[in-house]
PDB file of C-alpha atoms and ligand atoms in Angstrom:
ATOM      1  CA  MET A  20     -91.096 -74.507  -1.569  1.00  0.00           C
ATOM      2  CA  ALA A  21     -88.540 -71.904  -2.556  1.00  0.00           C
ATOM      3  CA  GLY A  22     -90.602 -69.273  -0.758  1.00  0.00           C
ATOM      4  CA  LYS A  23     -90.747 -71.306   2.396  1.00  0.00           C
ATOM      5  CA  LEU A  24     -87.005 -71.855   2.342  1.00  0.00           C
ATOM      6  CA  LEU A  25     -86.404 -68.148   1.880  1.00  0.00           C
ATOM      7  CA  ILE A  26     -88.631 -67.334   4.829  1.00  0.00           C
ATOM      8  CA  SER A  27     -86.847 -69.757   7.103  1.00  0.00           C
ATOM      9  CA  ILE A  28     -83.472 -68.399   6.059  1.00  0.00           C
ATOM     10  CA  CYS A  29     -84.661 -64.874   6.844  1.00  0.00           C
ATOM     11  CA  VAL A  30     -85.931 -65.994  10.240  1.00  0.00           C
ATOM     12  CA  LEU A  31     -82.601 -67.640  10.957  1.00  0.00           C
ATOM     13  CA  ILE A  32     -80.646 -64.539  10.011  1.00  0.00           C
ATOM     14  CA  THR A  33     -82.885 -62.282  12.084  1.00  0.00           C
ATOM     15  CA  LEU A  34     -82.510 -64.628  15.045  1.00  0.00           C
ATOM     16  CA  CYS A  35     -78.748 -64.594  14.699  1.00  0.00           C
ATOM     17  CA  ILE A  36     -78.604 -60.805  14.550  1.00  0.00           C
ATOM     18  CA  CYS A  37     -81.100 -60.308  17.385  1.00  0.00           C
ATOM     19  CA  ALA A  38     -79.744 -63.019  19.684  1.00  0.00           C
ATOM     20  CA  GLU A  39     -78.330 -61.316  22.744  1.00  0.00           C
ATOM     21  CA  ILE A  40     -75.551 -62.952  24.676  1.00  0.00           C
ATOM     22  CA  PRO A  41     -77.609 -64.986  27.154  1.00  0.00           C
ATOM     23  CA  ILE A  42     -76.074 -63.693  30.350  1.00  0.00           C
ATOM     24  CA  LYS A  43     -77.092 -61.042  32.834  1.00  0.00           C
ATOM     25  CA  LYS A  44     -74.863 -57.989  32.700  1.00  0.00           C
ATOM     26  CA  CYS A  45     -73.747 -55.923  35.623  1.00  0.00           C
ATOM     27  CA  GLN A  46     -72.462 -52.359  35.411  1.00  0.00           C
ATOM     28  CA  ARG A  47     -69.426 -51.635  37.524  1.00  0.00           C
ATOM     29  CA  LYS A  48     -70.723 -48.129  38.220  1.00  0.00           C
ATOM     30  CA  ASP A  49     -73.899 -49.437  39.863  1.00  0.00           C
ATOM     31  CA  SER A  50     -73.885 -49.344  43.631  1.00  0.00           C
ATOM     32  CA  ASN A  51     -75.202 -52.913  43.789  1.00  0.00           C
ATOM     33  CA  PHE A  52     -72.604 -54.227  41.316  1.00  0.00           C
ATOM     34  CA  ASN A  53     -71.241 -57.020  43.528  1.00  0.00           C
ATOM     35  CA  LYS A  54     -74.738 -58.215  44.373  1.00  0.00           C
ATOM     36  CA  CYS A  55     -75.684 -58.140  40.699  1.00  0.00           C
ATOM     37  CA  LEU A  56     -72.600 -60.228  39.963  1.00  0.00           C
ATOM     38  CA  VAL A  57     -73.704 -62.935  42.406  1.00  0.00           C
ATOM     39  CA  GLY A  58     -77.004 -63.170  40.516  1.00  0.00           C
ATOM     40  CA  ALA A  59     -75.315 -63.193  37.111  1.00  0.00           C
ATOM     41  CA  ILE A  60     -72.893 -65.953  38.117  1.00  0.00           C
ATOM     42  CA  GLU A  61     -75.608 -68.132  39.676  1.00  0.00           C
ATOM     43  CA  HIS A  62     -77.698 -67.588  36.535  1.00  0.00           C
ATOM     44  CA  VAL A  63     -74.892 -68.825  34.260  1.00  0.00           C
ATOM     45  CA  LEU A  64     -74.205 -71.819  36.540  1.00  0.00           C
ATOM     46  CA  SER A  65     -77.888 -72.793  36.744  1.00  0.00           C
ATOM     47  CA  LYS A  66     -78.039 -72.861  32.928  1.00  0.00           C
ATOM     48  CA  SER A  67     -74.830 -74.803  32.554  1.00  0.00           C
ATOM     49  CA  THR A  68     -76.352 -78.156  31.559  1.00  0.00           C
ATOM     50  CA  SER A  69     -75.609 -77.070  27.991  1.00  0.00           C
ATOM     51  CA  PRO A  70     -72.748 -74.972  26.647  1.00  0.00           C
ATOM     52  CA  ILE A  71     -73.092 -71.199  26.233  1.00  0.00           C
ATOM     53  CA  LYS A  72     -71.148 -71.044  22.991  1.00  0.00           C
ATOM     54  CA  GLU A  73     -71.488 -67.261  22.515  1.00  0.00           C
ATOM     55  CA  ILE A  74     -69.189 -66.684  25.468  1.00  0.00           C
ATOM     56  CA  GLY A  75     -67.061 -69.826  25.254  1.00  0.00           C
ATOM     57  CA  ILE A  76     -68.504 -71.685  28.230  1.00  0.00           C
ATOM     58  CA  PRO A  77     -68.617 -75.472  27.807  1.00  0.00           C
ATOM     59  CA  THR A  78     -71.176 -77.675  29.537  1.00  0.00           C
ATOM     60  CA  LEU A  79     -70.363 -77.343  33.237  1.00  0.00           C
ATOM     61  CA  GLU A  80     -73.036 -79.734  34.505  1.00  0.00           C
ATOM     62  CA  PRO A  81     -71.487 -82.194  34.244  1.00  0.00           C
ATOM     63  CA  LEU A  82     -68.001 -80.858  33.688  1.00  0.00           C
ATOM     64  CA  ALA A  83     -66.019 -83.447  31.732  1.00  0.00           C
ATOM     65  CA  VAL A  84     -62.275 -83.810  32.292  1.00  0.00           C
ATOM     66  CA  PRO A  85     -60.823 -86.492  29.975  1.00  0.00           C
ATOM     67  CA  SER A  86     -57.883 -87.289  32.213  1.00  0.00           C
ATOM     68  CA  LEU A  87     -56.274 -86.010  35.360  1.00  0.00           C
ATOM     69  CA  THR A  88     -53.182 -87.129  37.227  1.00  0.00           C
ATOM     70  CA  ILE A  89     -52.657 -86.028  40.797  1.00  0.00           C
ATOM     71  CA  GLY A  90     -49.177 -86.636  42.174  1.00  0.00           C
ATOM     72  CA  ALA A  91     -48.579 -88.581  45.373  1.00  0.00           C
ATOM     73  CA  GLY A  92     -49.181 -86.728  48.611  1.00  0.00           C
ATOM     74  CA  SER A  93     -46.604 -86.480  51.365  1.00  0.00           C
ATOM     75  CA  GLY A  94     -48.661 -88.312  54.005  1.00  0.00           C
ATOM     76  CA  ALA A  95     -51.682 -90.588  53.857  1.00  0.00           C
ATOM     77  CA  VAL A  96     -51.849 -90.956  50.090  1.00  0.00           C
ATOM     78  CA  ALA A  97     -48.575 -92.408  48.863  1.00  0.00           C
ATOM     79  CA  PHE A  98     -49.323 -92.940  45.178  1.00  0.00           C
ATOM     80  CA  ASP A  99     -50.078 -91.125  41.951  1.00  0.00           C
ATOM     81  CA  GLN A 100     -53.791 -90.936  41.264  1.00  0.00           C
ATOM     82  CA  ASN A 101     -54.638 -91.480  37.640  1.00  0.00           C
ATOM     83  CA  TYR A 102     -58.151 -90.582  36.668  1.00  0.00           C
ATOM     84  CA  LYS A 103     -59.811 -90.969  33.302  1.00  0.00           C
ATOM     85  CA  LYS A 104     -63.233 -89.905  32.049  1.00  0.00           C
ATOM     86  CA  LEU A 105     -63.726 -87.697  35.061  1.00  0.00           C
ATOM     87  CA  LYS A 106     -67.114 -86.030  35.447  1.00  0.00           C
ATOM     88  CA  LEU A 107     -67.865 -83.385  37.996  1.00  0.00           C
ATOM     89  CA  THR A 108     -71.490 -82.713  38.913  1.00  0.00           C
ATOM     90  CA  GLY A 109     -72.935 -80.152  41.305  1.00  0.00           C
ATOM     91  CA  ILE A 110     -71.907 -76.910  39.638  1.00  0.00           C
ATOM     92  CA  SER A 111     -75.478 -76.024  38.631  1.00  0.00           C
ATOM     93  CA  THR A 112     -76.594 -75.994  42.275  1.00  0.00           C
ATOM     94  CA  VAL A 113     -73.819 -73.703  43.480  1.00  0.00           C
ATOM     95  CA  LYS A 114     -75.012 -70.683  45.459  1.00  0.00           C
ATOM     96  CA  CYS A 115     -72.684 -67.778  46.023  1.00  0.00           C
ATOM     97  CA  SER A 116     -72.716 -65.573  49.076  1.00  0.00           C
ATOM     98  CA  LYS A 117     -70.078 -63.185  47.813  1.00  0.00           C
ATOM     99  CA  ALA A 118     -68.676 -61.885  44.551  1.00  0.00           C
ATOM    100  CA  ASP A 119     -66.222 -59.068  44.848  1.00  0.00           C
ATOM    101  CA  VAL A 120     -64.352 -57.347  42.060  1.00  0.00           C
ATOM    102  CA  ASN A 121     -61.661 -54.830  42.854  1.00  0.00           C
ATOM    103  CA  PHE A 122     -60.853 -52.987  39.631  1.00  0.00           C
ATOM    104  CA  SER A 123     -57.770 -51.279  41.027  1.00  0.00           C
ATOM    105  CA  THR A 124     -56.099 -54.488  42.188  1.00  0.00           C
ATOM    106  CA  LYS A 125     -57.774 -56.421  39.310  1.00  0.00           C
ATOM    107  CA  THR A 126     -58.964 -59.240  41.510  1.00  0.00           C
ATOM    108  CA  LEU A 127     -62.194 -61.203  41.458  1.00  0.00           C
ATOM    109  CA  PHE A 128     -63.125 -63.074  44.607  1.00  0.00           C
ATOM    110  CA  LEU A 129     -65.978 -65.583  44.797  1.00  0.00           C
ATOM    111  CA  GLU A 130     -67.354 -67.379  47.828  1.00  0.00           C
ATOM    112  CA  CYS A 131     -69.869 -70.122  47.100  1.00  0.00           C
ATOM    113  CA  LYS A 132     -71.379 -73.317  48.463  1.00  0.00           C
ATOM    114  CA  SER A 133     -72.717 -76.515  47.016  1.00  0.00           C
ATOM    115  CA  PRO A 134     -74.737 -79.131  48.911  1.00  0.00           C
ATOM    116  CA  LEU A 135     -73.077 -81.888  46.899  1.00  0.00           C
ATOM    117  CA  VAL A 136     -70.225 -82.021  44.428  1.00  0.00           C
ATOM    118  CA  ARG A 137     -69.734 -85.473  42.947  1.00  0.00           C
ATOM    119  CA  LEU A 138     -66.776 -86.765  40.981  1.00  0.00           C
ATOM    120  CA  ASN A 139     -67.256 -89.889  38.883  1.00  0.00           C
ATOM    121  CA  PHE A 140     -64.216 -91.391  37.216  1.00  0.00           C
ATOM    122  CA  ASP A 141     -62.272 -94.417  36.098  1.00  0.00           C
ATOM    123  CA  TYR A 142     -59.295 -94.789  38.392  1.00  0.00           C
ATOM    124  CA  GLU A 143     -56.076 -96.705  38.358  1.00  0.00           C
ATOM    125  CA  ILE A 144     -54.002 -96.774  41.525  1.00  0.00           C
ATOM    126  CA  HIS A 145     -51.096 -98.688  42.943  1.00  0.00           C
ATOM    127  CA  GLY A 146     -49.449 -97.797  46.207  1.00  0.00           C
ATOM    128  CA  LYS A 147     -50.210 -97.303  49.875  1.00  0.00           C
ATOM    129  CA  ILE A 148     -52.952 -95.432  51.632  1.00  0.00           C
ATOM    130  CA  LEU A 149     -52.670 -94.769  55.371  1.00  0.00           C
ATOM    131  CA  LEU A 150     -49.792 -97.260  55.221  1.00  0.00           C
ATOM    132  CA  LEU A 151     -52.043-100.010  53.824  1.00  0.00           C
ATOM    133  CA  PRO A 152     -51.330-101.441  50.382  1.00  0.00           C
ATOM    134  CA  ILE A 153     -53.912-100.548  47.777  1.00  0.00           C
ATOM    135  CA  PHE A 154     -54.177-101.343  44.081  1.00  0.00           C
ATOM    136  CA  GLY A 155     -56.872-101.604  41.506  1.00  0.00           C
ATOM    137  CA  LYS A 156     -58.508-100.287  38.433  1.00  0.00           C
ATOM    138  CA  GLY A 157     -62.169 -99.554  37.819  1.00  0.00           C
ATOM    139  CA  PRO A 158     -64.959 -97.046  38.215  1.00  0.00           C
ATOM    140  CA  GLY A 159     -65.183 -94.893  41.303  1.00  0.00           C
ATOM    141  CA  SER A 160     -66.738 -91.836  42.840  1.00  0.00           C
ATOM    142  CA  MET A 161     -66.005 -89.204  45.415  1.00  0.00           C
ATOM    143  CA  ASP A 162     -68.794 -87.173  47.025  1.00  0.00           C
ATOM    144  CA  LEU A 163     -68.003 -83.844  48.637  1.00  0.00           C
ATOM    145  CA  GLU A 164     -70.893 -82.829  50.873  1.00  0.00           C
ATOM    146  CA  ASN A 165     -71.735 -79.250  51.900  1.00  0.00           C
ATOM    147  CA  VAL A 166     -68.660 -77.928  50.253  1.00  0.00           C
ATOM    148  CA  GLY A 167     -67.464 -74.361  50.571  1.00  0.00           C
ATOM    149  CA  LEU A 168     -65.704 -73.010  47.485  1.00  0.00           C
ATOM    150  CA  GLN A 169     -63.518 -69.935  47.319  1.00  0.00           C
ATOM    151  CA  LEU A 170     -62.079 -68.756  44.059  1.00  0.00           C
ATOM    152  CA  THR A 171     -59.731 -65.808  43.581  1.00  0.00           C
ATOM    153  CA  PHE A 172     -58.680 -64.688  40.121  1.00  0.00           C
ATOM    154  CA  ASN A 173     -55.892 -62.173  39.688  1.00  0.00           C
ATOM    155  CA  LEU A 174     -56.414 -60.516  36.327  1.00  0.00           C
ATOM    156  CA  GLU A 175     -54.236 -58.577  33.944  1.00  0.00           C
ATOM    157  CA  GLU A 176     -55.177 -56.436  30.989  1.00  0.00           C
ATOM    158  CA  GLN A 177     -54.406 -57.216  27.389  1.00  0.00           C
ATOM    159  CA  GLU A 178     -55.490 -55.699  24.115  1.00  0.00           C
ATOM    160  CA  LYS A 179     -57.350 -57.684  21.465  1.00  0.00           C
ATOM    161  CA  LYS A 180     -58.422 -56.060  18.199  1.00  0.00           C
ATOM    162  CA  GLY A 181     -58.142 -52.620  19.750  1.00  0.00           C
ATOM    163  CA  LYS A 182     -60.253 -53.515  22.775  1.00  0.00           C
ATOM    164  CA  LYS A 183     -59.262 -54.004  26.381  1.00  0.00           C
ATOM    165  CA  HIS A 184     -59.692 -57.534  27.694  1.00  0.00           C
ATOM    166  CA  TYR A 185     -58.837 -59.157  30.973  1.00  0.00           C
ATOM    167  CA  LYS A 186     -57.082 -62.474  31.277  1.00  0.00           C
ATOM    168  CA  VAL A 187     -56.323 -64.590  34.311  1.00  0.00           C
ATOM    169  CA  ALA A 188     -52.764 -64.061  35.548  1.00  0.00           C
ATOM    170  CA  SER A 189     -53.052 -66.397  38.532  1.00  0.00           C
ATOM    171  CA  GLN A 190     -55.719 -68.090  40.566  1.00  0.00           C
ATOM    172  CA  LYS A 191     -56.332 -69.610  43.950  1.00  0.00           C
ATOM    173  CA  PHE A 192     -59.052 -72.161  44.525  1.00  0.00           C
ATOM    174  CA  VAL A 193     -59.949 -73.452  47.984  1.00  0.00           C
ATOM    175  CA  LEU A 194     -62.474 -76.187  48.692  1.00  0.00           C
ATOM    176  CA  ASN A 195     -63.706 -77.205  52.112  1.00  0.00           C
ATOM    177  CA  PRO A 196     -66.194 -80.068  52.305  1.00  0.00           C
ATOM    178  CA  GLN A 197     -67.889 -81.063  55.568  1.00  0.00           C
ATOM    179  CA  LEU A 198     -67.823 -84.719  54.578  1.00  0.00           C
ATOM    180  CA  VAL A 199     -66.205 -86.811  51.843  1.00  0.00           C
ATOM    181  CA  LYS A 200     -67.389 -90.256  50.758  1.00  0.00           C
ATOM    182  CA  PHE A 201     -65.188 -92.477  48.605  1.00  0.00           C
ATOM    183  CA  LYS A 202     -66.285 -95.439  46.561  1.00  0.00           C
ATOM    184  CA  LEU A 203     -63.676 -97.332  44.558  1.00  0.00           C
ATOM    185  CA  GLU A 204     -65.105-100.360  42.784  1.00  0.00           C
ATOM    186  CA  ASN A 205     -63.110-103.405  41.735  1.00  0.00           C
ATOM    187  CA  LEU A 206     -60.166-102.847  44.081  1.00  0.00           C
ATOM    188  CA  PHE A 207     -57.671-105.714  44.459  1.00  0.00           C
ATOM    189  CA  ASP A 208     -58.741-107.315  41.170  1.00  0.00           C
ATOM    190  CA  GLY A 209     -62.312-107.510  42.408  1.00  0.00           C
ATOM    191  CA  ASP A 210     -61.686-109.042  45.867  1.00  0.00           C
ATOM    192  CA  LYS A 211     -64.837-107.690  47.496  1.00  0.00           C
ATOM    193  CA  ALA A 212     -63.871-108.212  51.151  1.00  0.00           C
ATOM    194  CA  LEU A 213     -60.529-106.431  50.760  1.00  0.00           C
ATOM    195  CA  GLY A 214     -62.114-103.718  48.635  1.00  0.00           C
ATOM    196  CA  ASP A 215     -64.937-103.058  51.092  1.00  0.00           C
ATOM    197  CA  ASN A 216     -62.406-102.919  53.892  1.00  0.00           C
ATOM    198  CA  ILE A 217     -60.235-100.272  52.191  1.00  0.00           C
ATOM    199  CA  ASN A 218     -63.275 -98.211  51.226  1.00  0.00           C
ATOM    200  CA  GLN A 219     -64.313 -98.299  54.886  1.00  0.00           C
ATOM    201  CA  VAL A 220     -60.847 -97.161  56.004  1.00  0.00           C
ATOM    202  CA  LEU A 221     -60.910 -94.348  53.412  1.00  0.00           C
ATOM    203  CA  ASN A 222     -64.309 -93.163  54.579  1.00  0.00           C
ATOM    204  CA  ASP A 223     -63.487 -93.435  58.299  1.00  0.00           C
ATOM    205  CA  ASN A 224     -60.352 -91.378  57.702  1.00  0.00           C
ATOM    206  CA  TRP A 225     -61.575 -89.107  54.915  1.00  0.00           C
ATOM    207  CA  SER A 226     -60.293 -85.950  56.499  1.00  0.00           C
ATOM    208  CA  GLU A 227     -56.721 -87.232  56.761  1.00  0.00           C
ATOM    209  CA  VAL A 228     -56.879 -88.559  53.178  1.00  0.00           C
ATOM    210  CA  LEU A 229     -58.334 -85.307  51.885  1.00  0.00           C
ATOM    211  CA  ALA A 230     -55.773 -83.153  53.691  1.00  0.00           C
ATOM    212  CA  ASP A 231     -52.986 -84.914  51.824  1.00  0.00           C
ATOM    213  CA  VAL A 232     -54.427 -84.476  48.322  1.00  0.00           C
ATOM    214  CA  LYS A 233     -56.465 -81.280  48.685  1.00  0.00           C
ATOM    215  CA  PRO A 234     -53.790 -78.825  47.495  1.00  0.00           C
ATOM    216  CA  SER A 235     -53.310 -80.835  44.281  1.00  0.00           C
ATOM    217  CA  TYR A 236     -57.050 -81.002  43.614  1.00  0.00           C
ATOM    218  CA  GLU A 237     -57.372 -77.266  44.254  1.00  0.00           C
ATOM    219  CA  GLU A 238     -54.516 -76.554  41.872  1.00  0.00           C
ATOM    220  CA  ALA A 239     -55.922 -78.839  39.150  1.00  0.00           C
ATOM    221  CA  PHE A 240     -59.480 -77.516  39.335  1.00  0.00           C
ATOM    222  CA  GLY A 241     -58.326 -73.922  39.812  1.00  0.00           C
ATOM    223  CA  LYS A 242     -56.551 -74.248  36.460  1.00  0.00           C
ATOM    224  CA  ILE A 243     -59.609 -75.785  34.802  1.00  0.00           C
ATOM    225  CA  PHE A 244     -61.865 -72.965  36.071  1.00  0.00           C
ATOM    226  CA  SER A 245     -59.276 -70.369  34.986  1.00  0.00           C
ATOM    227  CA  SER A 246     -59.157 -71.704  31.476  1.00  0.00           C
ATOM    228  CA  ILE A 247     -62.966 -71.592  31.208  1.00  0.00           C
ATOM    229  CA  PHE A 248     -63.040 -68.038  32.595  1.00  0.00           C
ATOM    230  CA  ASN A 249     -60.258 -67.078  30.179  1.00  0.00           C
ATOM    231  CA  ASN A 250     -62.465 -68.194  27.281  1.00  0.00           C
ATOM    232  CA  VAL A 251     -65.148 -65.773  28.446  1.00  0.00           C
ATOM    233  CA  LEU A 252     -62.652 -62.954  28.986  1.00  0.00           C
ATOM    234  CA  GLY A 253     -61.215 -63.531  25.515  1.00  0.00           C
ATOM    235  CA  LYS A 254     -64.644 -63.242  23.897  1.00  0.00           C
ATOM    236  CA  MET A 255     -65.866 -60.181  25.779  1.00  0.00           C
ATOM    237  CA  SER A 256     -64.023 -56.936  26.365  1.00  0.00           C
ATOM    238  CA  THR A 257     -63.846 -55.457  29.857  1.00  0.00           C
ATOM    239  CA  THR A 258     -66.582 -52.993  28.859  1.00  0.00           C
ATOM    240  CA  GLU A 259     -68.813 -55.729  27.450  1.00  0.00           C
ATOM    241  CA  ILE A 260     -68.570 -57.677  30.701  1.00  0.00           C
ATOM    242  CA  PHE A 261     -68.506 -54.994  33.377  1.00  0.00           C
ATOM    243  CA  GLY A 262     -69.759 -51.850  31.632  1.00  0.00           C
ATOM    244  CA  ASP A 263     -67.871 -48.589  31.211  1.00  0.00           C
ATOM    245  CA  ALA A 264     -65.062 -47.749  33.614  1.00  0.00           C
TER     246      ALA A 264
HETATM  247  C1  NAG B 450     -59.318 -52.398  46.264  1.00  0.00           C
HETATM  248  O1  NAG B 450     -58.118 -52.806  46.877  1.00  0.00           O
HETATM  249  C2  NAG B 450     -57.368 -51.742  47.404  1.00  0.00           C
HETATM  250  C3  NAG B 450     -56.023 -52.301  47.873  1.00  0.00           C
HETATM  251  O2  NAG B 450     -56.228 -53.434  48.694  1.00  0.00           O
HETATM  252  C4  NAG B 450     -58.158 -51.069  48.506  1.00  0.00           C
HETATM  253  O3  NAG B 450     -57.442 -49.982  49.023  1.00  0.00           O
HETATM  254  C5  NAG B 450     -59.485 -50.581  47.932  1.00  0.00           C
HETATM  255  O4  NAG B 450     -60.287 -50.056  48.959  1.00  0.00           O
HETATM  256  C6  NAG B 450     -60.221 -51.720  47.248  1.00  0.00           C
HETATM  257  N1  NAG B 450     -61.387 -51.202  46.559  1.00  0.00           N
HETATM  258  C7  NAG B 450     -62.589 -51.683  46.756  1.00  0.00           C
HETATM  259  C8  NAG B 450     -63.680 -51.066  45.940  1.00  0.00           C
HETATM  260  O5  NAG B 450     -62.839 -52.596  47.528  1.00  0.00           O
HETATM  261  C1  NAG B 451     -54.834 -96.214  59.135  1.00  0.00           C
HETATM  262  C2  NAG B 451     -55.643 -95.279  59.983  1.00  0.00           C
HETATM  263  O1  NAG B 451     -55.260 -94.162  60.265  1.00  0.00           O
HETATM  264  N1  NAG B 451     -56.790 -95.758  60.367  1.00  0.00           N
HETATM  265  C3  NAG B 451     -57.691 -95.051  61.248  1.00  0.00           C
HETATM  266  C4  NAG B 451     -58.964 -94.743  60.526  1.00  0.00           C
HETATM  267  O2  NAG B 451     -59.971 -94.307  61.390  1.00  0.00           O
HETATM  268  C5  NAG B 451     -60.290 -95.221  62.407  1.00  0.00           C
HETATM  269  C6  NAG B 451     -61.472 -94.657  63.149  1.00  0.00           C
HETATM  270  O3  NAG B 451     -62.586 -94.727  62.361  1.00  0.00           O
HETATM  271  C7  NAG B 451     -59.091 -95.432  63.286  1.00  0.00           C
HETATM  272  O4  NAG B 451     -59.389 -96.385  64.305  1.00  0.00           O
HETATM  273  C8  NAG B 451     -57.940 -95.935  62.455  1.00  0.00           C
HETATM  274  O5  NAG B 451     -56.760 -95.976  63.232  1.00  0.00           O
END
C-alpha cells in the first residue's frame, strides 16, 4: 500500500515537472510567424471548453459573464440593458484569417470569423425600443450569425521578476454580424401576443437595433478579452510567448 502510494506520488511529480504549457509556440524570427500565430490561436480557442490554467485562460466555451450592464443607446434602444448570468458560445469555432504582430509599434491585430456566436442571459429591461414601450424580465438569447471579429491590442512593456512582459494598454474590438436574431422570453409579464410582437419588431429591425448598442457591446467584450489576454501576458514573458527578439 505504502509502495503504491509512493509510486503514484512519483508519477504525479514527474507529470508536473514534464508537463509543457499546452499551447503551440511561434518564434518571432520565423518567416511564417504570423501564419503560425493564426494556428496557435485557433488551437487555443478549439480547446477552450475547459480552462488552460497554466496560462491563466478560463473556460471560453462557454464564456461566463456574471453580470453586464449596457447603457442606453442614443437611438433605437432607449433603456439600460441589464444582463445576468450571461453565457457566450461560439468562441471554439472561431477561424482567423489574419494575425499580425508588429513588435515596433507593439500592436497585435486579429481578424476572425464565427458562423454563430450566441449569447444566453437573464435580462431585465424597462424602456422604449424603436419608440415602442418594452418591459420585462426573464431568459433571453441573441444569435449573431456569420460574424466578423476584429481585435486590436496595443501593448506596453513591463518588468516582472526581472523578465520583460507585455500588458494590454488599450484595445479595440469590432464585431460585424450578417444577421442578428433576438429572443426575449416573458416580456410584458408573460403576455405572449405582445411579447411575440416585440420580438418580431426587434428581428425585423435588427440592424437598426444593433447599430445603437454595438459600440457598447464592443467596448464591454473588448475589455473582457483584454483581461483574459492580460492573464496570459502576466504568466508568460515576451520571450516565452514569442521567442527571442
Ligand atoms: C510596423 O509598423 C511600422 C509603423 O507603422 C511600420 O513602418 C513597419 O513596417 C511595421 N512592421 C511590420 C513588420 O509590419
Ligand atoms: C419601429 C420600426 O422602425 N419598425 C420597422 C421595422 O421593420 C419593418 C419592416 O420589417 C418596418 O415596416 C417598420 O417600420
